[in-house]
XYZ file of N, CA and C in Angstrom:
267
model
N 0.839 -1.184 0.000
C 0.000 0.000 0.000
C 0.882 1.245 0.000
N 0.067 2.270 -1.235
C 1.160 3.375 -0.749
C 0.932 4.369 0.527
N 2.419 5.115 1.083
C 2.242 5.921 2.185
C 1.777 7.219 1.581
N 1.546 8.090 2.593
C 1.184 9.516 1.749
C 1.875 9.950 2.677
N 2.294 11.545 1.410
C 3.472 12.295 2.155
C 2.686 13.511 1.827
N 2.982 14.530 2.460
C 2.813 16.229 2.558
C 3.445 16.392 1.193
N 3.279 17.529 0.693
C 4.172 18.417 -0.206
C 5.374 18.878 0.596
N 5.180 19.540 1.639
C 5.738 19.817 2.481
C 7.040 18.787 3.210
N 6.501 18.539 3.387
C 7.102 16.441 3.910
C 8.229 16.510 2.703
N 7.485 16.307 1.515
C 8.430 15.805 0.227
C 9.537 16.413 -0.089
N 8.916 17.913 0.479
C 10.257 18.833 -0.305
C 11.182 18.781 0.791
N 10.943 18.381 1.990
C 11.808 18.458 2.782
C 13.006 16.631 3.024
N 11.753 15.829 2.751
C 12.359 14.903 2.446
C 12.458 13.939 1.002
N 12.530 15.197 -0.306
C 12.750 14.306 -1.571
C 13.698 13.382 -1.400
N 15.064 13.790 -1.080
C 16.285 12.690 -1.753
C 15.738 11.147 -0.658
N 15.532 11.551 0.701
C 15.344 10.102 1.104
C 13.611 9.437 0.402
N 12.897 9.860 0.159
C 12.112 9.594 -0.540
C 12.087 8.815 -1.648
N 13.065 9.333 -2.495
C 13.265 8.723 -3.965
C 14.354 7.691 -3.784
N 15.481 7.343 -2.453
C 16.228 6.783 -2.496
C 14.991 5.552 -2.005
N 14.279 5.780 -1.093
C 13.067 4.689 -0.823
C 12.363 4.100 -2.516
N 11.791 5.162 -2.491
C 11.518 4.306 -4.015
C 12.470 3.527 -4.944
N 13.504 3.626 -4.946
C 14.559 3.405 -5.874
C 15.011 1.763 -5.039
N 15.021 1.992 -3.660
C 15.608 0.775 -3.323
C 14.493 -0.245 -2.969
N 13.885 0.362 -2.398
C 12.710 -0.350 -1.753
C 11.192 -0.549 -2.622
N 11.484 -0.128 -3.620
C 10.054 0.065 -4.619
C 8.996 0.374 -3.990
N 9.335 1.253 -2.980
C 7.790 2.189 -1.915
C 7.498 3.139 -3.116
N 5.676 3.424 -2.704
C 5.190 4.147 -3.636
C 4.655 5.121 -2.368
N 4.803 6.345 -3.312
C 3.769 7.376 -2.129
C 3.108 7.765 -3.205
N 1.930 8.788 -2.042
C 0.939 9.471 -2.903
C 0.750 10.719 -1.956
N 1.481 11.814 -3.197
C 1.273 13.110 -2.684
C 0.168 13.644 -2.259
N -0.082 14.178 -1.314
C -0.729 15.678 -1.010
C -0.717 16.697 -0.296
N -2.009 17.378 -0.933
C -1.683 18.867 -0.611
C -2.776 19.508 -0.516
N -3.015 19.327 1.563
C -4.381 19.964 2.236
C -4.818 18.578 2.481
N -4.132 17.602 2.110
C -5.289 16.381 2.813
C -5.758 15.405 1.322
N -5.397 16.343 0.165
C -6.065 15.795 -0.775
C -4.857 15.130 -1.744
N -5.294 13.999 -2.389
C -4.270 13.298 -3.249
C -4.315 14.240 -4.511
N -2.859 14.018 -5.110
C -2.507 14.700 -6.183
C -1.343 14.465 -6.883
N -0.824 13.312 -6.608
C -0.030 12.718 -7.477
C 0.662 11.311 -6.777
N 1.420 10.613 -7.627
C 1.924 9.386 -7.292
C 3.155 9.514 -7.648
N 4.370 8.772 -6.943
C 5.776 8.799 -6.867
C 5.598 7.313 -6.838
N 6.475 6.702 -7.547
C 6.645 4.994 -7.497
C 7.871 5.001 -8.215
N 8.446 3.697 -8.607
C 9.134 2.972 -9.031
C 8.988 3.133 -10.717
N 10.014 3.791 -11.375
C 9.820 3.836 -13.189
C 10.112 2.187 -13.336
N 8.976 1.719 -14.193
C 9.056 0.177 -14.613
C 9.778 -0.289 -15.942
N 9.945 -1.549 -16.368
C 10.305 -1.819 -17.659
C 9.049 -1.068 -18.574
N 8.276 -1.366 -17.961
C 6.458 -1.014 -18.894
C 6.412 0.302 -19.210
N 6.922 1.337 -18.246
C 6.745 2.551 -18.527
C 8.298 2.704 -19.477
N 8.896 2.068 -19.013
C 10.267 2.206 -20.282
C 9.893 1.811 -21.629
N 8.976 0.543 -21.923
C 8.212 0.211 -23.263
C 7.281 1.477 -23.804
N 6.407 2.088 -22.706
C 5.601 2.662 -23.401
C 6.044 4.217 -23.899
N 7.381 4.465 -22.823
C 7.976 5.748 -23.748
C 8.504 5.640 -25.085
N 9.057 4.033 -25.357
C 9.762 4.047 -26.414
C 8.308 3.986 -27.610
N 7.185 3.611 -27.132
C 6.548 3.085 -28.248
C 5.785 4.697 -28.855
N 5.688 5.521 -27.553
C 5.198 6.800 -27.448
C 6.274 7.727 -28.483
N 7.401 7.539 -28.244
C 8.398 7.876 -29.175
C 8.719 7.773 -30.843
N 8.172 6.313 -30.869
C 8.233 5.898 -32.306
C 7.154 6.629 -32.829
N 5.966 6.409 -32.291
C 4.517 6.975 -32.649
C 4.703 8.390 -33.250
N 5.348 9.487 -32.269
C 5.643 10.643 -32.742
C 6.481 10.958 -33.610
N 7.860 10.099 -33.812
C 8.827 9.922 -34.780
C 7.969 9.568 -35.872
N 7.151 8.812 -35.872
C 6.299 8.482 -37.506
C 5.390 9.566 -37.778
N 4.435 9.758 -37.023
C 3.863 11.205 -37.408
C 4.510 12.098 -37.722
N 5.466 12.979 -37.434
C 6.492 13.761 -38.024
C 7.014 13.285 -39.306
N 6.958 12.319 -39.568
C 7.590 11.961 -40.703
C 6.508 11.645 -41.853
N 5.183 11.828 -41.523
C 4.047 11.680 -42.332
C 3.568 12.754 -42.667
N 3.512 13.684 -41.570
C 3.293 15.429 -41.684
C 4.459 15.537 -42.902
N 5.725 15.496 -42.763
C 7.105 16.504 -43.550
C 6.745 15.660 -45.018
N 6.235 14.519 -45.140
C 6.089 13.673 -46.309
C 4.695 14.523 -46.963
N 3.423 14.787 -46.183
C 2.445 15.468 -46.728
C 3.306 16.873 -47.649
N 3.789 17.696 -46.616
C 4.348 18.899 -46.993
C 5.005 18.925 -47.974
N 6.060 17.510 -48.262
C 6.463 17.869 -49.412
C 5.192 17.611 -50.885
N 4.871 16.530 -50.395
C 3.923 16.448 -51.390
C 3.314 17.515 -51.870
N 3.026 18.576 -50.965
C 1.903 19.405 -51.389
C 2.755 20.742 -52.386
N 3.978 20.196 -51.782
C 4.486 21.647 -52.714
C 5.635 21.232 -53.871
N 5.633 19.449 -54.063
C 5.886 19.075 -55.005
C 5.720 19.459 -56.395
N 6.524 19.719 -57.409
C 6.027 20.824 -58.558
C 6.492 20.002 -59.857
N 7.993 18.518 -59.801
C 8.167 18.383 -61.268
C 7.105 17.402 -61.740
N 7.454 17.568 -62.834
C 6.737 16.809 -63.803
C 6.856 15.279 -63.730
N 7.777 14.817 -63.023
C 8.171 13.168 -62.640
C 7.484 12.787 -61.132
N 7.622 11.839 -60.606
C 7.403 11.670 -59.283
C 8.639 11.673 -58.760
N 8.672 11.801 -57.352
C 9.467 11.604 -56.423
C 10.703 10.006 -56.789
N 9.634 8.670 -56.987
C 10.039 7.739 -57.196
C 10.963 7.362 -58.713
N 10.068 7.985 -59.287
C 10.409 7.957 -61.016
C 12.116 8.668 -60.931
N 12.316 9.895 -60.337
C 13.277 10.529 -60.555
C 14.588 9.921 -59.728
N 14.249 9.458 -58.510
C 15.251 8.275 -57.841
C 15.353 7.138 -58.660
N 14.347 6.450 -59.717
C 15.417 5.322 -60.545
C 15.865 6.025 -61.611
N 15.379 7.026 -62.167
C 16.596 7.898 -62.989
C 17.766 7.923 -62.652
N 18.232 8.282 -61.398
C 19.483 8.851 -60.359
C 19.809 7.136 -60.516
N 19.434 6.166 -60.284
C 20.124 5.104 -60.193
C 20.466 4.331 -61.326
N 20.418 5.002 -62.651
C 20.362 3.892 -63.724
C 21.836 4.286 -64.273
């Protein structure tokens, strides 16, 4: 179960806090006035998967946006493709 800490509490005791989480995989749950407002835990393999997958996701969109853009202001008379096996023959 997690403990709950103050804001107050936290800022006074971050480093032993996070050294708890880090060694001990304790989770707290902040607050502030009594009321919850965030969670401190343990970064997982899972959350390491889902940044990378969060990453790719945006790496491909960017690269679908700059692919639209060129398209749109594409102007020769060949395609994109046509003119790369030109360049290779």
């Amino acid at each position: 179960m997690a403990k709950k800490i103050g804001v107050r509490e936290l800022k006074n005791r971050a480093s032993s806090v996070v050294q708890e989480v880090r060694e001990q995989m304790a989770e707290y749950v902040v607050t502030v006035h009594e009321h919850p407002v965030a969670v401190i835990r343990p970064y997982t393999d899972q959350d390491a998967q889902g940044d990378r997958r969060r990453a790719r996701v945006q790496a491909l969109a960017g690269m679908k946006r700059l692919a639209q853009e060129v398209g749109s202001r594409w102007v020769a008379s060949q395609s994109a493709v046509d003119l790369i096996d030109e360049q290779r023959r």
